[in-house]
């Protein structure tokens, strides 16, 4: 098949998932055309089956807000027509689903071809931004006009029905992880740099937005640090970083925290880590937690949204109510202080990640595509 994939090219989970999906489909012989404004961060491989189409938004003195959606829809039309796409798969509803609707109508009018559009809902497009009155009518319309809709967890499916007037079925296709990529041996020299005295290593990875509750990460770490030697790796960057730094100083643990910035090789970091912290206000899924589990790192998270579908309390880590720093700290201290429990939970986390392995999930997308087109690989 020839598949157009539209996503945000940044470190956000939806872009990562879309890119990994595209790479996996290309490996299976499908022609994959990424349509976005920048090379996706995880699109770091060369493949004869992968194509990249950059959306440029020319500026003009009249435009206080350059119309990205119009440029995107026009590029979609161009790629559908010139590369004979079989379908468009857009990730994150805003503005990708409405741009796809527009492109579909243009192609229909021009050629009589009805190009199927699949919309995958990822999280804040539904639970935060999409719900806002500013966007809601367009989001509802374009979701309903999609030929198929998928959500990355049961919780997100329910949230979507709860918040929007959706007139069609939503399939749940869980996010996935390439377990083989995350099954890395720790690099001893790297571990020595981070934890020279074999301190326990905790890690958090995100875009440091409010929804991630970055202060709770620091508070949990400070509790752990008061009980045992430990280090915290903060992967990523974003608006809450100054808050994290300030709180680290306030709690006297700043010297044990390393802000390592946005990292493409997250698997090297996870390989030396003992515990992943994700105290988010909400996660539709929590892809970073799944990647941690694939690297045999148990997770302490909240039980918000889809997190409890991924992180099984008492098995792959622990979950607590949003803001319950005391429980999260207690769980972390208890687990890190018991080598046998830690080893057992690391293995259980890995077994859970296997259920979400790329090999099990990508065929579910192919099956969905086959509802609309013949599934023959083609490049
Ligand atoms: O919140 C983020 O980190 C970014 C956001 C995105 O769309 O890029 O993530 C959402 O999609 C991810 C991939 O499906 C999920 O793993 C995240 O849980 C989800 N974030 C939220 O729901 C807050």
Coordinates of C-alpha atoms and ligand atoms in Angstrom, one line a residue:
X1 CA 0.0 0.0 0.0
X2 CA 1.0 3.6 -0.3
X3 CA 0.2 5.4 3.0
X4 CA 0.4 9.0 3.9
X5 CA 1.2 9.7 7.5
X6 CA 0.6 13.1 9.0
X7 CA 1.9 13.9 12.5
X8 CA 3.7 16.4 14.7
X9 CA 7.4 15.9 14.1
X10 CA 8.5 16.8 17.6
X11 CA 9.4 14.6 20.6
X12 CA 5.7 14.4 21.6
X13 CA 4.3 10.9 22.0
X14 CA 2.0 11.1 19.0
X15 CA 4.8 12.1 16.7
X16 CA 7.1 9.3 18.0
X17 CA 4.3 6.7 17.6
X18 CA 3.4 7.9 14.1
X19 CA 7.0 7.8 13.0
X20 CA 7.7 4.4 14.5
X21 CA 4.5 3.1 12.8
X22 CA 5.7 4.5 9.5
X23 CA 9.1 2.9 9.8
X24 CA 7.6 -0.5 10.7
X25 CA 5.2 -0.3 7.7
X26 CA 8.1 0.6 5.4
X27 CA 10.0 -2.4 6.7
X28 CA 7.0 -4.5 5.7
X29 CA 7.2 -3.2 2.2
X30 CA 4.6 -0.4 2.2
X31 CA 5.4 2.9 0.7
X32 CA 5.2 5.5 3.5
X33 CA 4.9 9.2 2.9
X34 CA 5.4 11.5 5.9
X35 CA 3.7 14.9 5.5
X36 CA 4.7 17.4 8.1
X37 CA 6.5 20.7 8.6
X38 CA 9.8 19.2 9.8
X39 CA 11.7 16.0 9.6
X40 CA 10.2 13.8 12.5
X41 CA 12.8 13.3 15.2
X42 CA 12.6 9.6 15.2
X43 CA 12.8 9.5 11.3
X44 CA 16.5 8.9 11.5
X45 CA 16.8 6.0 9.1
X46 CA 17.2 5.7 5.4
X47 CA 14.7 3.4 3.7
X48 CA 13.8 3.1 0.0
X49 CA 10.2 2.9 1.1
X50 CA 10.1 6.1 3.2
X51 CA 9.4 9.6 1.7
X52 CA 9.3 12.9 3.4
X53 CA 7.2 15.9 2.2
X54 CA 7.8 19.1 4.0
X55 CA 4.9 21.5 4.5
X56 CA 6.1 25.1 4.0
X57 CA 4.0 27.9 5.2
X58 CA 5.0 31.1 3.3
X59 CA 4.7 34.2 5.4
X60 CA 3.0 37.4 4.1
X61 CA 2.7 40.8 5.9
X62 CA -1.0 40.3 6.2
X63 CA -0.7 37.0 8.1
X64 CA -0.4 37.4 11.8
X65 CA -1.2 33.7 11.8
X66 CA 0.3 31.9 8.8
X67 CA -2.4 29.3 7.7
X68 CA -0.6 26.0 8.4
X69 CA -3.8 24.0 7.9
X70 CA -4.3 25.3 4.4
X71 CA -0.7 24.6 3.4
X72 CA -0.9 21.1 5.0
X73 CA -4.2 20.3 3.1
X74 CA -2.6 21.5 -0.2
X75 CA 0.4 19.3 0.4
X76 CA -1.8 16.3 1.2
X77 CA -3.6 16.8 -2.1
X78 CA -0.3 17.1 -3.9
X79 CA 1.1 13.9 -2.4
X80 CA -2.2 11.9 -2.8
X81 CA -2.3 12.8 -6.5
X82 CA 1.4 12.6 -7.4
X83 CA 2.2 9.5 -5.4
X84 CA -1.1 7.7 -5.8
X85 CA -1.7 7.2 -2.1
X86 CA -4.1 4.5 -1.0
X87 CA -5.0 6.2 2.3
X88 CA -4.1 9.0 4.7
X89 CA -3.5 8.2 8.4
X90 CA -3.4 11.3 10.5
X91 CA -2.2 11.4 14.1
X92 CA -3.5 13.9 16.6
X93 CA -6.9 15.4 15.5
X94 CA -5.9 19.1 15.5
X95 CA -5.5 20.3 12.8
X96 CA -4.7 17.1 11.0
X97 CA -8.2 15.6 10.8
X98 CA -9.8 18.7 9.4
X99 CA -6.9 19.3 6.9
X100 CA -7.3 15.7 5.8
X101 CA -11.1 16.2 5.3
X102 CA -10.4 19.2 3.2
X103 CA -7.8 17.3 1.1
X104 CA -10.2 14.4 0.7
X105 CA -12.9 16.6 -0.7
X106 CA -10.5 18.3 -3.1
X107 CA -9.3 15.0 -4.5
X108 CA -12.8 13.7 -4.7
X109 CA -13.9 16.7 -6.7
X110 CA -10.8 16.6 -9.0
X111 CA -10.6 12.9 -9.7
X112 CA -13.7 11.2 -8.3
X113 CA -11.4 9.1 -6.0
X114 CA -12.5 8.8 -2.4
X115 CA -9.3 8.5 -0.4
X116 CA -9.9 6.9 3.0
X117 CA -8.8 9.0 6.1
X118 CA -7.9 7.3 9.3
X119 CA -7.7 9.5 12.4
X120 CA -5.8 8.3 15.5
X121 CA -6.6 10.2 18.6
X122 CA -3.7 10.6 21.0
X123 CA -4.7 12.5 24.1
X124 CA -4.6 16.2 24.5
X125 CA -6.3 16.6 21.2
X126 CA -9.4 15.2 23.0
X127 CA -8.9 15.9 26.7
X128 CA -7.4 19.4 26.6
X129 CA -7.2 21.3 23.4
X130 CA -9.9 19.7 21.4
X131 CA -12.5 20.2 24.1
X132 CA -11.9 23.9 24.1
X133 CA -14.9 25.8 22.5
X134 CA -12.5 27.4 20.1
X135 CA -11.9 24.1 18.4
X136 CA -14.6 21.7 19.4
X137 CA -17.1 22.0 16.4
X138 CA -14.3 21.5 13.9
X139 CA -12.8 18.6 15.9
X140 CA -16.2 16.9 16.3
X141 CA -17.0 17.3 12.6
X142 CA -13.6 16.1 11.3
X143 CA -13.5 13.1 13.7
X144 CA -17.0 12.0 12.5
X145 CA -16.0 12.5 8.9
X146 CA -13.0 10.2 9.2
X147 CA -13.4 6.8 7.6
X148 CA -12.0 5.2 10.7
X149 CA -11.1 6.5 14.1
X150 CA -8.7 4.9 16.5
X151 CA -7.8 5.8 20.1
X152 CA -4.6 4.7 21.9
X153 CA -6.4 3.4 25.0
X154 CA -9.8 2.4 26.3
X155 CA -9.8 5.4 28.5
X156 CA -9.2 7.8 25.6
X157 CA -12.0 6.1 23.6
X158 CA -14.4 6.7 26.6
X159 CA -13.2 10.2 27.0
X160 CA -13.9 10.9 23.4
X161 CA -17.4 9.6 23.5
X162 CA -17.9 11.5 26.8
X163 CA -16.7 14.9 25.5
X164 CA -17.8 14.9 21.8
X165 CA -20.9 13.9 19.9
X166 CA -19.3 11.0 18.1
X167 CA -21.6 9.2 15.7
X168 CA -19.3 6.3 14.8
X169 CA -17.3 3.5 16.4
X170 CA -13.8 4.2 17.7
X171 CA -11.4 1.2 17.6
X172 CA -8.8 1.0 20.3
X173 CA -5.3 0.2 19.0
X174 CA -2.9 0.5 21.8
X175 CA 0.4 2.3 21.4
X176 CA 3.4 0.0 20.9
X177 CA 7.1 -0.2 21.5
X178 CA 9.9 -2.0 19.7
X179 CA 11.0 -4.1 22.6
X180 CA 14.2 -5.3 20.8
X181 CA 15.4 -1.7 20.6
X182 CA 15.0 -1.2 24.4
X183 CA 16.5 -4.4 25.4
X184 CA 20.0 -2.8 25.8
X185 CA 22.8 -3.8 28.1
X186 CA 23.7 -0.9 30.4
X187 CA 26.9 0.9 29.4
X188 CA 29.0 0.6 32.5
X189 CA 31.1 3.7 31.8
X190 CA 28.0 5.8 31.4
X191 CA 26.4 4.4 34.6
X192 CA 29.6 5.3 36.5
X193 CA 29.5 8.9 35.3
X194 CA 25.9 9.3 36.4
X195 CA 26.0 7.2 39.6
X196 CA 29.7 6.9 40.6
X197 CA 28.9 5.2 43.9
X198 CA 26.3 2.8 42.5
X199 CA 23.4 5.1 43.6
X200 CA 20.0 4.1 42.5
X201 CA 19.0 5.9 39.3
X202 CA 15.5 7.4 38.9
X203 CA 14.4 8.8 35.6
X204 CA 11.6 11.0 34.2
X205 CA 11.1 11.8 30.5
X206 CA 8.6 14.2 29.0
X207 CA 8.0 17.6 27.5
X208 CA 7.9 19.2 31.0
X209 CA 4.4 20.6 30.5
X210 CA 2.1 21.3 33.5
X211 CA 0.1 18.1 32.8
X212 CA 3.2 16.1 33.7
X213 CA 3.3 17.5 37.3
X214 CA 7.0 18.0 37.2
X215 CA 7.1 19.3 40.9
X216 CA 5.8 15.9 42.0
X217 CA 8.7 14.2 40.2
X218 CA 11.1 16.4 42.2
X219 CA 9.2 15.8 45.5
X220 CA 9.2 12.1 45.1
X221 CA 12.9 12.1 44.3
X222 CA 13.6 14.3 47.3
X223 CA 11.8 11.8 49.6
X224 CA 13.8 8.9 48.1
X225 CA 17.1 10.9 48.4
X226 CA 16.4 11.4 52.1
X227 CA 16.4 7.6 52.6
X228 CA 19.1 6.4 50.2
X229 CA 21.8 7.6 47.8
X230 CA 20.1 8.3 44.5
X231 CA 20.3 10.3 41.3
X232 CA 17.5 11.6 39.1
X233 CA 17.8 12.0 35.3
X234 CA 15.4 14.5 33.8
X235 CA 15.0 13.8 30.1
X236 CA 13.4 16.3 27.8
X237 CA 12.7 20.0 28.2
X238 CA 9.8 22.4 28.4
X239 CA 8.1 25.2 30.3
X240 CA 8.3 23.5 33.8
X241 CA 12.0 23.1 33.8
X242 CA 12.8 26.3 35.8
X243 CA 10.2 25.1 38.4
X244 CA 12.0 21.8 38.6
X245 CA 15.4 23.5 39.1
X246 CA 14.0 25.8 41.7
X247 CA 12.3 23.0 43.7
X248 CA 15.5 20.9 43.4
X249 CA 17.4 23.7 45.1
X250 CA 14.7 24.2 47.7
X251 CA 14.8 20.5 48.7
X252 CA 18.6 20.4 48.6
X253 CA 18.8 17.7 46.0
X254 CA 19.7 19.8 43.0
X255 CA 23.3 18.3 42.8
X256 CA 21.8 14.9 42.5
X257 CA 19.6 15.8 39.5
X258 CA 20.8 15.9 35.9
X259 CA 18.8 17.7 33.2
X260 CA 20.0 15.9 30.1
X261 CA 17.7 17.6 27.6
X262 CA 15.9 16.1 24.6
X263 CA 17.5 12.7 23.9
X264 CA 17.1 10.5 20.8
X265 CA 18.9 7.6 22.5
X266 CA 16.6 7.3 25.4
X267 CA 17.2 3.6 25.4
X268 CA 20.8 4.1 26.7
X269 CA 19.5 6.2 29.6
X270 CA 16.7 3.7 30.4
X271 CA 19.2 0.8 30.4
X272 CA 21.1 2.3 33.4
X273 CA 17.9 3.3 35.3
X274 CA 16.1 1.6 38.2
X275 CA 12.8 3.4 38.3
X276 CA 10.7 5.6 36.0
X277 CA 8.5 8.4 37.5
X278 CA 5.4 9.6 35.7
X279 CA 3.1 11.5 38.1
X280 CA 1.0 13.1 35.4
X281 CA -2.4 14.8 35.8
X282 CA -3.5 12.8 32.8
X283 CA -2.1 10.5 30.2
X284 CA -4.2 8.9 27.5
X285 CA -1.6 6.1 27.4
X286 CA 1.9 7.1 28.6
X287 CA 4.2 5.9 25.9
X288 CA 7.3 6.9 27.8
X289 CA 6.3 4.6 30.6
X290 CA 5.9 1.7 28.2
X291 CA 9.4 2.4 26.7
X292 CA 10.7 2.3 30.3
X293 CA 9.1 -1.1 30.9
X294 CA 10.5 -2.4 27.6
X295 CA 13.9 -1.5 29.1
X296 CA 13.0 -3.4 32.3
X297 CA 12.4 -0.3 34.3
X298 CA 9.4 -0.4 36.7
X299 CA 7.1 2.6 36.8
X300 CA 5.7 4.7 39.6
X301 CA 2.8 6.7 38.0
X302 CA -0.5 8.1 38.8
X303 CA -3.6 6.1 38.0
X304 CA -4.9 8.8 35.7
X305 CA -6.4 8.2 32.2
X306 CA -5.0 5.2 30.4
X307 CA -2.0 4.8 32.7
X308 CA -3.6 2.0 34.7
X309 CA -4.2 0.1 31.5
X310 CA -0.4 0.0 31.0
X311 CA 1.2 0.2 34.5
X312 CA -0.3 -2.6 36.6
X313 CA -0.3 -1.7 40.3
X314 CA 1.9 -4.1 42.3
X315 CA 3.1 -5.9 39.2
X316 CA 4.9 -3.6 36.8
X317 CA 5.3 -0.8 39.3
X318 CA 2.8 1.2 41.4
X319 CA 0.1 3.7 40.8
X320 CA -1.4 6.4 43.1
X321 CA -3.9 9.1 42.9
X322 CA -2.9 12.4 41.1
X323 CA -0.9 14.5 43.6
X324 CA -0.4 11.7 46.1
X325 CA 3.3 12.3 46.5
X326 CA 3.4 10.5 49.9
X327 CA 2.2 7.2 48.4
X328 CA 4.4 7.5 45.3
X329 CA 7.4 8.2 47.6
X330 CA 6.6 5.3 49.9
X331 CA 6.3 2.9 46.9
X332 CA 9.6 4.1 45.4
X333 CA 11.5 3.8 48.7
X334 CA 10.1 0.4 49.4
X335 CA 10.9 -0.9 45.9
X336 CA 14.4 0.6 45.6
X337 CA 15.2 -0.7 49.1
X338 CA 14.5 -4.3 48.3
X339 CA 16.7 -5.8 45.6
X340 CA 14.6 -9.0 45.2
X341 CA 11.4 -7.1 44.7
X342 CA 13.1 -4.7 42.3
X343 CA 14.5 -7.6 40.2
X344 CA 11.1 -9.3 40.1
X345 CA 9.3 -6.1 39.1
X346 CA 11.8 -5.3 36.4
X347 CA 11.1 -8.7 34.8
X348 CA 7.3 -8.2 35.2
X349 CA 7.5 -4.7 33.6
X350 CA 9.4 -6.3 30.7
X351 CA 6.7 -9.0 30.3
X352 CA 4.0 -6.4 30.2
X353 CA 5.9 -4.4 27.6
X354 CA 6.0 -7.5 25.4
X355 CA 2.2 -7.4 25.2
X356 CA 2.6 -4.0 23.5
X357 CA 5.4 -5.1 21.2
X358 CA 5.5 -3.6 17.7
X359 CA 5.1 -7.1 16.3
X360 CA 1.7 -7.4 18.0
X361 CA 0.3 -4.0 17.3
X362 CA 1.3 -3.0 13.8
X363 CA -0.7 -5.8 12.2
X364 CA -3.8 -4.3 13.9
X365 CA -3.2 -1.1 11.9
X366 CA -2.7 -3.2 8.7
X367 CA -5.9 -5.0 9.4
X368 CA -7.7 -1.7 9.8
X369 CA -6.2 -0.4 6.5
X370 CA -7.3 -3.6 4.8
X371 CA -11.0 -2.6 5.4
X372 CA -10.4 0.1 2.8
X373 CA -7.7 -1.1 0.4
X374 CA -5.9 -4.3 -0.6
X375 CA -3.0 -4.8 1.6
X376 CA -0.3 -5.6 -0.9
X377 CA 3.1 -4.1 -0.1
X378 CA 4.1 -1.7 -2.8
X379 CA 6.9 0.9 -2.8
Ligands
LIG1 O1 1.6 14.8 26.2 C1 2.5 14.5 25.5 O2 3.6 14.0 25.9 C2 2.4 14.6 24.1 C3 1.2 14.0 23.5 C4 1.2 14.0 22.0 O3 0.2 13.8 21.5 O4 2.2 14.1 21.4 O5 1.1 12.7 24.1 C5 -0.2 12.0 24.1 O6 0.0 11.0 23.1 C6 0.9 10.0 23.5 C7 1.0 9.0 22.3 O7 -0.2 8.4 22.0 C8 0.5 9.3 24.8 O8 1.4 8.3 25.2 C9 0.4 10.4 25.9 O9 -0.1 9.8 27.1 C10 -0.5 11.5 25.5 N1 -0.5 12.6 26.4 C11 -1.5 12.9 27.2 O10 -2.6 12.4 27.1 C12 -1.3 14.1 28.1

